[in-house]
mmCIF file of C-alpha atoms and ligand atoms in Angstrom:
data_model
loop_
_atom_site.group_PDB
_atom_site.id
_atom_site.type_symbol
_atom_site.label_atom_id
_atom_site.label_comp_id
_atom_site.label_asym_id
_atom_site.label_seq_id
_atom_site.Cartn_x
_atom_site.Cartn_y
_atom_site.Cartn_z
ATOM 1 C CA UNK A 1 -33.161 -19.932 -100.352
ATOM 2 C CA UNK A 2 -36.403 -20.257 -98.774
ATOM 3 C CA UNK A 3 -38.167 -16.924 -98.280
ATOM 4 C CA UNK A 4 -40.570 -18.363 -95.858
ATOM 5 C CA UNK A 5 -38.256 -19.239 -92.876
ATOM 6 C CA UNK A 6 -38.625 -17.029 -89.789
ATOM 7 C CA UNK A 7 -35.521 -16.593 -87.614
ATOM 8 C CA UNK A 8 -36.374 -15.960 -84.029
ATOM 9 C CA UNK A 9 -33.847 -14.715 -81.550
ATOM 10 C CA UNK A 10 -34.423 -14.413 -77.706
ATOM 11 C CA UNK A 11 -31.932 -12.112 -76.003
ATOM 12 C CA UNK A 12 -31.636 -11.190 -72.415
ATOM 13 C CA UNK A 13 -31.235 -7.929 -70.763
ATOM 14 C CA UNK A 14 -28.308 -7.426 -68.487
ATOM 15 C CA UNK A 15 -27.766 -5.512 -65.333
ATOM 16 C CA UNK A 16 -24.318 -3.844 -65.037
ATOM 17 C CA UNK A 17 -22.447 -4.444 -61.744
ATOM 18 C CA UNK A 18 -19.692 -2.121 -63.033
ATOM 19 C CA UNK A 19 -21.247 0.386 -65.278
ATOM 20 C CA UNK A 20 -20.311 1.555 -68.776
ATOM 21 C CA UNK A 21 -20.507 5.179 -68.571
ATOM 22 C CA UNK A 22 -18.931 7.593 -70.984
ATOM 23 C CA UNK A 23 -17.593 6.746 -74.354
ATOM 24 C CA UNK A 24 -13.930 7.206 -75.581
ATOM 25 C CA UNK A 25 -15.053 7.339 -79.149
ATOM 26 C CA UNK A 26 -18.679 8.284 -79.816
ATOM 27 C CA UNK A 27 -19.145 7.458 -83.525
ATOM 28 C CA UNK A 28 -17.582 3.992 -82.945
ATOM 29 C CA UNK A 29 -19.336 3.472 -79.493
ATOM 30 C CA UNK A 30 -16.164 2.570 -77.621
ATOM 31 C CA UNK A 31 -16.614 2.645 -73.784
ATOM 32 C CA UNK A 32 -14.273 4.707 -71.707
ATOM 33 C CA UNK A 33 -14.109 2.118 -69.044
ATOM 34 C CA UNK A 34 -14.277 -1.690 -68.578
ATOM 35 C CA UNK A 35 -17.710 -2.996 -67.433
ATOM 36 C CA UNK A 36 -19.033 -6.012 -65.890
ATOM 37 C CA UNK A 37 -22.776 -7.340 -65.845
ATOM 38 C CA UNK A 38 -25.025 -10.168 -64.917
ATOM 39 C CA UNK A 39 -26.971 -11.544 -67.795
ATOM 40 C CA UNK A 40 -30.727 -11.856 -66.829
ATOM 41 C CA UNK A 41 -32.919 -14.851 -67.267
ATOM 42 C CA UNK A 42 -36.515 -13.533 -67.352
ATOM 43 C CA UNK A 43 -36.241 -9.942 -68.817
ATOM 44 C CA UNK A 44 -35.778 -10.885 -72.474
ATOM 45 C CA UNK A 45 -36.697 -9.546 -75.889
ATOM 46 C CA UNK A 46 -37.984 -11.995 -78.536
ATOM 47 C CA UNK A 47 -37.470 -10.819 -82.113
ATOM 48 C CA UNK A 48 -38.198 -12.566 -85.433
ATOM 49 C CA UNK A 49 -36.998 -11.642 -88.895
ATOM 50 C CA UNK A 50 -38.378 -12.719 -92.161
ATOM 51 C CA UNK A 51 -37.393 -11.707 -95.714
ATOM 52 C CA UNK A 52 -39.932 -9.788 -97.703
ATOM 53 C CA UNK A 53 -40.357 -8.210 -101.028
ATOM 54 C CA UNK A 54 -40.720 -4.681 -99.757
ATOM 55 C CA UNK A 55 -39.327 -1.262 -100.358
ATOM 56 C CA UNK A 56 -38.395 -0.791 -96.723
ATOM 57 C CA UNK A 57 -38.041 -2.970 -93.712
ATOM 58 C CA UNK A 58 -41.102 -3.197 -91.525
ATOM 59 C CA UNK A 59 -40.706 -3.075 -87.722
ATOM 60 C CA UNK A 60 -43.520 -4.308 -85.390
ATOM 61 C CA UNK A 61 -43.304 -3.991 -81.657
ATOM 62 C CA UNK A 62 -46.094 -5.925 -80.206
ATOM 63 C CA UNK A 63 -48.816 -5.736 -82.778
ATOM 64 C CA UNK A 64 -47.975 -2.184 -83.867
ATOM 65 C CA UNK A 65 -46.078 -1.332 -87.050
ATOM 66 C CA UNK A 66 -43.711 1.530 -86.440
ATOM 67 C CA UNK A 67 -42.448 3.390 -89.459
ATOM 68 C CA UNK A 68 -38.919 4.706 -90.043
ATOM 69 C CA UNK A 69 -40.235 8.212 -89.480
ATOM 70 C CA UNK A 70 -41.314 7.337 -85.936
ATOM 71 C CA UNK A 71 -38.686 8.922 -83.737
ATOM 72 C CA UNK A 72 -38.905 6.566 -80.970
ATOM 73 C CA UNK A 73 -38.031 3.572 -83.173
ATOM 74 C CA UNK A 74 -35.697 5.238 -85.616
ATOM 75 C CA UNK A 75 -32.651 3.589 -84.163
ATOM 76 C CA UNK A 76 -34.077 0.189 -85.005
ATOM 77 C CA UNK A 77 -34.120 1.159 -88.741
ATOM 78 C CA UNK A 78 -30.732 2.770 -88.550
ATOM 79 C CA UNK A 79 -29.349 -0.464 -86.970
ATOM 80 C CA UNK A 80 -30.809 -2.540 -89.770
ATOM 81 C CA UNK A 81 -29.155 -0.130 -92.286
ATOM 82 C CA UNK A 82 -25.894 -0.419 -90.553
ATOM 83 C CA UNK A 83 -26.132 -4.216 -90.532
ATOM 84 C CA UNK A 84 -27.241 -4.480 -94.150
ATOM 85 C CA UNK A 85 -24.325 -2.190 -95.249
ATOM 86 C CA UNK A 86 -21.781 -4.126 -93.168
ATOM 87 C CA UNK A 87 -22.794 -7.489 -94.564
ATOM 88 C CA UNK A 88 -23.784 -6.360 -98.003
ATOM 89 C CA UNK A 89 -27.459 -7.365 -97.656
ATOM 90 C CA UNK A 90 -30.107 -5.836 -99.873
ATOM 91 C CA UNK A 91 -33.190 -7.695 -98.883
ATOM 92 C CA UNK A 92 -35.803 -6.122 -96.668
ATOM 93 C CA UNK A 93 -37.032 -7.714 -93.519
ATOM 94 C CA UNK A 94 -40.101 -7.848 -91.541
ATOM 95 C CA UNK A 95 -39.100 -7.649 -87.863
ATOM 96 C CA UNK A 96 -41.543 -8.545 -85.014
ATOM 97 C CA UNK A 97 -40.389 -7.793 -81.615
ATOM 98 C CA UNK A 98 -41.773 -7.944 -78.009
ATOM 99 C CA UNK A 99 -40.474 -7.810 -74.443
ATOM 100 C CA UNK A 100 -41.190 -10.340 -71.737
ATOM 101 C CA UNK A 101 -41.291 -7.430 -69.267
ATOM 102 C CA UNK A 102 -43.620 -4.424 -69.388
ATOM 103 C CA UNK A 103 -42.149 -1.977 -71.670
ATOM 104 C CA UNK A 104 -43.691 0.982 -70.045
ATOM 105 C CA UNK A 105 -41.957 0.581 -66.692
ATOM 106 C CA UNK A 106 -38.682 2.176 -67.403
ATOM 107 C CA UNK A 107 -36.413 -0.907 -67.399
ATOM 108 C CA UNK A 108 -33.719 -0.550 -69.975
ATOM 109 C CA UNK A 109 -34.638 -2.855 -72.747
ATOM 110 C CA UNK A 110 -31.957 -1.547 -75.393
ATOM 111 C CA UNK A 111 -29.476 -4.358 -74.359
ATOM 112 C CA UNK A 112 -31.856 -7.197 -75.046
ATOM 113 C CA UNK A 113 -33.559 -5.351 -77.832
ATOM 114 C CA UNK A 114 -30.402 -4.678 -79.957
ATOM 115 C CA UNK A 115 -28.941 -8.063 -79.337
ATOM 116 C CA UNK A 116 -32.199 -9.878 -80.436
ATOM 117 C CA UNK A 117 -32.543 -7.559 -83.471
ATOM 118 C CA UNK A 118 -28.861 -8.123 -84.432
ATOM 119 C CA UNK A 119 -29.127 -11.896 -84.061
ATOM 120 C CA UNK A 120 -32.451 -12.337 -85.848
ATOM 121 C CA UNK A 121 -31.593 -10.010 -88.817
ATOM 122 C CA UNK A 122 -28.169 -11.579 -89.370
ATOM 123 C CA UNK A 123 -29.472 -15.100 -88.976
ATOM 124 C CA UNK A 124 -32.200 -14.379 -91.600
ATOM 125 C CA UNK A 125 -29.978 -12.642 -94.188
ATOM 126 C CA UNK A 126 -27.400 -15.508 -93.824
ATOM 127 C CA UNK A 127 -29.747 -18.315 -93.440
ATOM 128 C CA UNK A 128 -28.214 -19.410 -90.277
ATOM 129 C CA UNK A 129 -30.210 -21.165 -87.444
ATOM 130 C CA UNK A 130 -27.826 -21.596 -84.640
ATOM 131 C CA UNK A 131 -24.579 -20.089 -83.105
ATOM 132 C CA UNK A 132 -22.562 -23.085 -84.446
ATOM 133 C CA UNK A 133 -23.913 -22.191 -87.948
ATOM 134 C CA UNK A 134 -22.739 -18.573 -87.415
ATOM 135 C CA UNK A 135 -19.347 -19.808 -86.349
ATOM 136 C CA UNK A 136 -19.030 -22.174 -89.475
ATOM 137 C CA UNK A 137 -20.015 -18.934 -91.553
ATOM 138 C CA UNK A 138 -17.131 -17.206 -89.983
ATOM 139 C CA UNK A 139 -19.260 -14.972 -87.550
ATOM 140 C CA UNK A 140 -18.239 -15.527 -84.003
ATOM 141 C CA UNK A 141 -20.077 -14.567 -80.739
ATOM 142 C CA UNK A 142 -17.625 -11.692 -80.551
ATOM 143 C CA UNK A 143 -18.527 -10.455 -83.966
ATOM 144 C CA UNK A 144 -22.201 -10.581 -83.069
ATOM 145 C CA UNK A 145 -21.568 -8.640 -79.811
ATOM 146 C CA UNK A 146 -19.483 -6.109 -81.783
ATOM 147 C CA UNK A 147 -22.494 -5.607 -84.203
ATOM 148 C CA UNK A 148 -25.015 -5.411 -81.358
ATOM 149 C CA UNK A 149 -22.990 -2.688 -79.471
ATOM 150 C CA UNK A 150 -23.383 -0.299 -82.382
ATOM 151 C CA UNK A 151 -27.039 -0.094 -81.511
ATOM 152 C CA UNK A 152 -26.648 0.128 -77.766
ATOM 153 C CA UNK A 153 -23.291 -0.253 -76.039
ATOM 154 C CA UNK A 154 -24.685 -2.431 -73.190
ATOM 155 C CA UNK A 155 -26.108 -4.964 -75.772
ATOM 156 C CA UNK A 156 -22.557 -6.149 -76.197
ATOM 157 C CA UNK A 157 -22.698 -8.012 -72.937
ATOM 158 C CA UNK A 158 -26.012 -9.796 -73.751
ATOM 159 C CA UNK A 159 -24.217 -12.267 -76.037
ATOM 160 C CA UNK A 160 -23.427 -14.600 -73.188
ATOM 161 C CA UNK A 161 -25.068 -15.886 -70.100
ATOM 162 C CA UNK A 162 -23.564 -15.606 -66.481
ATOM 163 C CA UNK A 163 -21.251 -12.636 -65.736
ATOM 164 C CA UNK A 164 -19.766 -10.897 -68.725
ATOM 165 C CA UNK A 165 -17.005 -8.430 -69.064
ATOM 166 C CA UNK A 166 -16.585 -5.733 -71.760
ATOM 167 C CA UNK A 167 -13.225 -3.945 -72.005
ATOM 168 C CA UNK A 168 -12.738 -0.317 -72.767
ATOM 169 C CA UNK A 169 -11.824 0.710 -76.300
ATOM 170 C CA UNK A 170 -10.814 1.620 -78.880
ATOM 171 C CA UNK A 171 -9.323 -1.853 -79.220
ATOM 172 C CA UNK A 172 -9.265 -3.734 -82.572
ATOM 173 C CA UNK A 173 -8.712 -7.196 -80.834
ATOM 174 C CA UNK A 174 -11.362 -6.667 -78.122
ATOM 175 C CA UNK A 175 -13.050 -9.963 -77.081
ATOM 176 C CA UNK A 176 -16.287 -10.411 -75.028
ATOM 177 C CA UNK A 177 -15.247 -12.343 -71.940
ATOM 178 C CA UNK A 178 -17.735 -14.518 -70.124
ATOM 179 C CA UNK A 179 -16.384 -14.673 -66.537
ATOM 180 C CA UNK A 180 -17.964 -17.125 -64.333
ATOM 181 C CA UNK A 181 -20.639 -18.946 -66.211
ATOM 182 C CA UNK A 182 -23.738 -18.614 -63.888
ATOM 183 C CA UNK A 183 -21.969 -20.507 -61.208
ATOM 184 C CA UNK A 184 -23.170 -18.189 -58.556
ATOM 185 C CA UNK A 185 -26.909 -17.985 -58.593
ATOM 186 C CA UNK A 186 -27.973 -14.348 -57.859
ATOM 187 C CA UNK A 187 -31.243 -12.748 -58.066
ATOM 188 C CA UNK A 188 -32.068 -9.365 -59.350
ATOM 189 C CA UNK A 189 -35.285 -8.093 -57.832
ATOM 190 C CA UNK A 190 -36.223 -5.016 -59.938
ATOM 191 C CA UNK A 191 -38.235 -2.536 -57.873
ATOM 192 C CA UNK A 192 -40.332 -0.326 -60.102
ATOM 193 C CA UNK A 193 -40.244 3.101 -58.776
ATOM 194 C CA UNK A 194 -41.505 5.207 -61.716
ATOM 195 C CA UNK A 195 -42.755 4.827 -65.217
ATOM 196 C CA UNK A 196 -41.966 8.307 -66.263
ATOM 197 C CA UNK A 197 -40.016 8.707 -69.420
ATOM 198 C CA UNK A 198 -36.172 9.296 -69.001
ATOM 199 C CA UNK A 199 -35.265 13.121 -68.966
ATOM 200 C CA UNK A 200 -32.461 12.441 -71.407
ATOM 201 C CA UNK A 201 -31.431 9.361 -73.613
ATOM 202 C CA UNK A 202 -28.457 7.554 -72.302
ATOM 203 C CA UNK A 203 -26.631 8.163 -75.591
ATOM 204 C CA UNK A 204 -26.807 11.913 -74.995
ATOM 205 C CA UNK A 205 -25.985 11.674 -71.367
ATOM 206 C CA UNK A 206 -22.795 9.359 -72.064
ATOM 207 C CA UNK A 207 -21.490 12.483 -73.920
ATOM 208 C CA UNK A 208 -21.665 14.690 -70.945
ATOM 209 C CA UNK A 209 -19.692 12.429 -68.716
ATOM 210 C CA UNK A 210 -16.520 14.206 -69.769
ATOM 211 C CA UNK A 211 -17.810 17.493 -68.366
ATOM 212 C CA UNK A 212 -17.978 16.084 -64.865
ATOM 213 C CA UNK A 213 -14.941 16.850 -62.599
ATOM 214 C CA UNK A 214 -15.560 13.401 -61.015
ATOM 215 C CA UNK A 215 -15.214 11.402 -64.318
ATOM 216 C CA UNK A 216 -11.368 11.291 -64.414
ATOM 217 C CA UNK A 217 -11.420 10.006 -60.731
ATOM 218 C CA UNK A 218 -14.010 7.426 -61.695
ATOM 219 C CA UNK A 219 -11.915 6.282 -64.606
ATOM 220 C CA UNK A 220 -8.757 6.104 -62.525
ATOM 221 C CA UNK A 221 -10.429 3.805 -59.961
ATOM 222 C CA UNK A 222 -12.526 1.503 -62.130
ATOM 223 C CA UNK A 223 -9.859 -1.071 -62.966
ATOM 224 C CA UNK A 224 -9.234 -1.697 -59.374
ATOM 225 C CA UNK A 225 -12.942 -1.936 -58.618
ATOM 226 C CA UNK A 226 -13.375 -4.480 -61.419
ATOM 227 C CA UNK A 227 -10.626 -6.633 -59.992
ATOM 228 C CA UNK A 228 -12.186 -6.526 -56.515
ATOM 229 C CA UNK A 229 -15.819 -7.289 -58.011
ATOM 230 C CA UNK A 230 -14.491 -10.236 -59.971
ATOM 231 C CA UNK A 231 -12.662 -11.647 -56.938
ATOM 232 C CA UNK A 232 -15.904 -11.298 -54.912
ATOM 233 C CA UNK A 233 -17.806 -13.055 -57.721
ATOM 234 C CA UNK A 234 -15.367 -15.995 -57.801
ATOM 235 C CA UNK A 235 -15.396 -16.273 -54.050
ATOM 236 C CA UNK A 236 -19.246 -15.823 -53.956
ATOM 237 C CA UNK A 237 -18.754 -13.319 -51.219
ATOM 238 C CA UNK A 238 -21.795 -11.067 -50.891
ATOM 239 C CA UNK A 239 -20.333 -9.121 -48.097
ATOM 240 C CA UNK A 240 -17.694 -7.873 -50.422
ATOM 241 C CA UNK A 241 -19.606 -7.748 -53.645
ATOM 242 C CA UNK A 242 -22.650 -5.842 -52.100
ATOM 243 C CA UNK A 243 -20.945 -2.653 -51.057
ATOM 244 C CA UNK A 244 -19.055 -2.526 -54.240
ATOM 245 C CA UNK A 245 -22.446 -2.615 -56.231
ATOM 246 C CA UNK A 246 -23.662 0.329 -54.174
ATOM 247 C CA UNK A 247 -20.613 2.467 -54.376
ATOM 248 C CA UNK A 248 -20.385 1.851 -58.178
ATOM 249 C CA UNK A 249 -24.067 2.867 -58.787
ATOM 250 C CA UNK A 250 -23.754 5.937 -56.566
ATOM 251 C CA UNK A 251 -20.555 7.039 -58.219
ATOM 252 C CA UNK A 252 -22.003 6.745 -61.713
ATOM 253 C CA UNK A 253 -24.948 8.833 -60.618
ATOM 254 C CA UNK A 254 -22.712 11.369 -58.899
ATOM 255 C CA UNK A 255 -20.754 11.737 -62.359
ATOM 256 C CA UNK A 256 -24.210 12.245 -64.053
ATOM 257 C CA UNK A 257 -25.417 14.809 -61.527
ATOM 258 C CA UNK A 258 -22.131 16.681 -61.688
ATOM 259 C CA UNK A 259 -22.061 16.869 -65.551
ATOM 260 C CA UNK A 260 -22.799 20.062 -67.354
ATOM 261 C CA UNK A 261 -25.810 20.265 -67.782
ATOM 262 C CA UNK A 262 -26.468 17.977 -64.886
ATOM 263 C CA UNK A 263 -28.421 14.678 -65.645
ATOM 264 C CA UNK A 264 -30.637 13.339 -62.837
ATOM 265 C CA UNK A 265 -32.118 9.973 -63.500
ATOM 266 C CA UNK A 266 -33.693 9.463 -60.061
ATOM 267 C CA UNK A 267 -35.382 11.674 -57.536
ATOM 268 C CA UNK A 268 -36.950 11.480 -54.053
ATOM 269 C CA UNK A 269 -39.014 8.332 -54.691
ATOM 270 C CA UNK A 270 -35.821 6.279 -55.462
ATOM 271 C CA UNK A 271 -33.762 7.881 -52.622
ATOM 272 C CA UNK A 272 -36.467 7.102 -50.104
ATOM 273 C CA UNK A 273 -36.550 3.507 -51.364
ATOM 274 C CA UNK A 274 -32.705 3.410 -50.911
ATOM 275 C CA UNK A 275 -33.200 4.091 -47.179
ATOM 276 C CA UNK A 276 -35.656 1.092 -47.054
ATOM 277 C CA UNK A 277 -32.999 -1.064 -48.486
ATOM 278 C CA UNK A 278 -30.488 0.028 -45.938
ATOM 279 C CA UNK A 279 -33.103 -0.614 -43.260
ATOM 280 C CA UNK A 280 -33.653 -4.183 -44.678
ATOM 281 C CA UNK A 281 -29.932 -4.801 -44.170
ATOM 282 C CA UNK A 282 -29.188 -2.990 -41.105
ATOM 283 C CA UNK A 283 -32.313 -3.596 -38.962
ATOM 284 C CA UNK A 284 -33.569 -6.833 -40.335
ATOM 285 C CA UNK A 285 -30.203 -8.427 -41.151
ATOM 286 C CA UNK A 286 -30.993 -9.210 -44.787
ATOM 287 C CA UNK A 287 -27.860 -9.151 -47.035
ATOM 288 C CA UNK A 288 -29.482 -7.248 -49.806
ATOM 289 C CA UNK A 289 -27.675 -4.525 -51.944
ATOM 290 C CA UNK A 290 -28.867 -2.041 -54.589
ATOM 291 C CA UNK A 291 -27.652 -1.022 -58.069
ATOM 292 C CA UNK A 292 -29.333 1.499 -60.348
ATOM 293 C CA UNK A 293 -28.938 2.115 -64.128
ATOM 294 C CA UNK A 294 -29.855 5.147 -66.062
ATOM 295 C CA UNK A 295 -33.319 5.330 -64.680
ATOM 296 C CA UNK A 296 -35.246 5.589 -61.414
ATOM 297 C CA UNK A 297 -35.773 1.838 -60.745
ATOM 298 C CA UNK A 298 -33.800 -0.055 -58.281
ATOM 299 C CA UNK A 299 -32.229 -3.466 -58.889
ATOM 300 C CA UNK A 300 -31.885 -5.446 -55.539
ATOM 301 C CA UNK A 301 -29.161 -8.109 -55.747
ATOM 302 C CA UNK A 302 -29.262 -10.919 -53.343
ATOM 303 C CA UNK A 303 -28.717 -14.723 -52.991
ATOM 304 C CA UNK A 304 -31.798 -17.126 -53.389
ATOM 305 C CA UNK A 305 -32.042 -17.840 -49.676
ATOM 306 C CA UNK A 306 -32.916 -14.159 -49.053
ATOM 307 C CA UNK A 307 -35.547 -13.876 -51.741
ATOM 308 C CA UNK A 308 -38.682 -14.739 -49.690
ATOM 309 C CA UNK A 309 -37.769 -12.279 -46.961
ATOM 310 C CA UNK A 310 -37.177 -9.469 -49.440
ATOM 311 C CA UNK A 311 -40.431 -10.294 -51.195
ATOM 312 C CA UNK A 312 -42.298 -10.186 -47.979
ATOM 313 C CA UNK A 313 -40.878 -6.627 -47.123
ATOM 314 C CA UNK A 314 -41.643 -5.310 -50.605
ATOM 315 C CA UNK A 315 -45.196 -6.736 -50.428
ATOM 316 C CA UNK A 316 -45.655 -5.213 -46.955
ATOM 317 C CA UNK A 317 -44.621 -1.721 -48.403
ATOM 318 C CA UNK A 318 -46.876 -2.333 -51.532
ATOM 319 C CA UNK A 319 -44.020 -2.043 -54.000
ATOM 320 C CA UNK A 320 -44.277 -3.328 -57.544
ATOM 321 C CA UNK A 321 -41.376 -5.506 -58.595
ATOM 322 C CA UNK A 322 -40.104 -8.234 -60.987
ATOM 323 C CA UNK A 323 -37.966 -11.122 -59.829
ATOM 324 C CA UNK A 324 -35.113 -12.093 -62.074
ATOM 325 C CA UNK A 325 -31.930 -13.912 -61.761
ATOM 326 C CA UNK A 326 -28.716 -14.852 -63.540
ATOM 327 C CA UNK A 327 -29.485 -16.404 -67.037
ATOM 328 C CA UNK A 328 -27.910 -18.460 -69.658
ATOM 329 C CA UNK A 329 -27.729 -16.037 -72.561
ATOM 330 C CA UNK A 330 -29.390 -15.580 -75.970
ATOM 331 C CA UNK A 331 -30.969 -18.408 -78.106
ATOM 332 C CA UNK A 332 -31.889 -18.757 -81.786
ATOM 333 C CA UNK A 333 -34.406 -20.853 -83.783
ATOM 334 C CA UNK A 334 -35.537 -21.064 -87.235
ATOM 335 C CA UNK A 335 -39.240 -21.944 -87.973
ATOM 336 C CA UNK A 336 -41.720 -22.118 -90.837
ATOM 337 C CA UNK A 337 -44.424 -19.554 -89.779
ATOM 338 C CA UNK A 338 -47.010 -21.479 -91.710
ATOM 339 C CA UNK A 339 -46.626 -24.630 -89.707
HETATM 340 O O1 PMV B 1 -26.152 0.888 -73.740
HETATM 341 P P1 PMV B 1 -26.560 2.301 -73.264
HETATM 342 O O2 PMV B 1 -25.949 3.286 -74.334
HETATM 343 O O3 PMV B 1 -28.021 2.532 -73.063
HETATM 344 O O4 PMV B 1 -25.771 2.671 -71.900
HETATM 345 C C1 PMV B 1 -26.209 1.900 -70.733
HETATM 346 C C2 PMV B 1 -25.482 2.536 -69.633
HETATM 347 C C3 PMV B 1 -25.940 1.889 -68.237
HETATM 348 O O5 PMV B 1 -27.105 0.986 -68.439
HETATM 349 C C4 PMV B 1 -26.216 2.938 -67.278
HETATM 350 C C5 PMV B 1 -24.733 1.064 -67.668
HETATM 351 C C6 PMV B 1 -24.392 -0.268 -68.307
HETATM 352 O O6 PMV B 1 -23.211 -0.558 -68.367
HETATM 353 O O7 PMV B 1 -25.348 -0.980 -68.708
#
C-alpha cells in the first residue's frame, strides 16, 4: 500500500432533459419519476483524494480548507462518512476539489461534485486506478452511480457520457442506462441570469413536491414524455425534442410554484430572457429551446450549426454565458504528487 498515491477523478455535470423532481423515499434518495439527461463536456469537477494520518478528513475547495462544522460543506463530510461506513474504510482522506466553471454563478454543481468525490474517495481507499480496476474489484459503474446518488440524486446520471436514463425507485435491481452514446452532438449554452443564492436547497424543495396538486398529474404523464424524448433523440429531431424540453422545464417549475410553501427558483429576469429565446426562434428562425434546473439560469439546447447565431444574439444583448456540449463521461487517474 502506497500512502503517497493521489487518485484524481474528473466528473461532468449533466443537464436534465426530463427532470428528477420529488422523491419516493427520502432517506434512501429514490426518485419518484424516471429522468433523462445529457452529460456535459466542459462543466466538470476535478477531485483528488490522498490517504493521510489524520483525525478527520480534510476537504479543500480551491485553496481553502473547509471544516466539517462549515454548514455549506457538511454534505461532503457526511458523504465521506457514508462511503467509509459502506465499504468498511477507516483511513482519513485529504480531498482537493475544484470546478472548471465559476462556482459563484449558480450552476448546479452537485452532480459533478458528488460523482467526482465518490470516484476519488473509493479509488483511493481501494487502490483502484481505472474503471476496469473497479470492475475487477467487483464495483460496477452502476454501484458507483448508486453511491454517488446518496450525496445528490442527479449525480447518478454523471457516471456515463452521452444521454443517460435513471429510473424511478425503490428498485433493488436498478441499472444506470446510457441511452445514445453522444451520437447526436447537442450544445448547452448556459445563460447566466443571476448569481444569487438559491432561496431553498433542492433537497428541501424535493420534499415539497408532494404538496402540489400538479405533482400527481406530472407523474402520470412522465413515462409517456420519456418515450417521446428518447424517440426524438434517436431520430435527432430537434423540432420534436425542443418543445418537450420546454414543457418539461415549465411543468417542473409549475409543481415547485404550486407547492406549499411555494418554491420559486426564477423571477422576472429569467422570464424576460425566455421571451428573448422565443423571439430568436419565432422571428429569427433559430431552432433553439430552453430548459431550466432548480435555479434562475437558462440552458439553451441547440445543434452545432446554430451556435454562432445564438452567440451573436447573446453578445448583442450583453448576456454572460458558457458554451458546453454533450460529453464523454467521467475519468480517473492515479499519480504520484511528488513527481
Ligand atoms: O440532485 P438534486 O437533489 O440537486 O436534484 C436535482 C434536480 C434537478 O436538477 C432540478 C433536476 C435533475 O434531474 O437534475
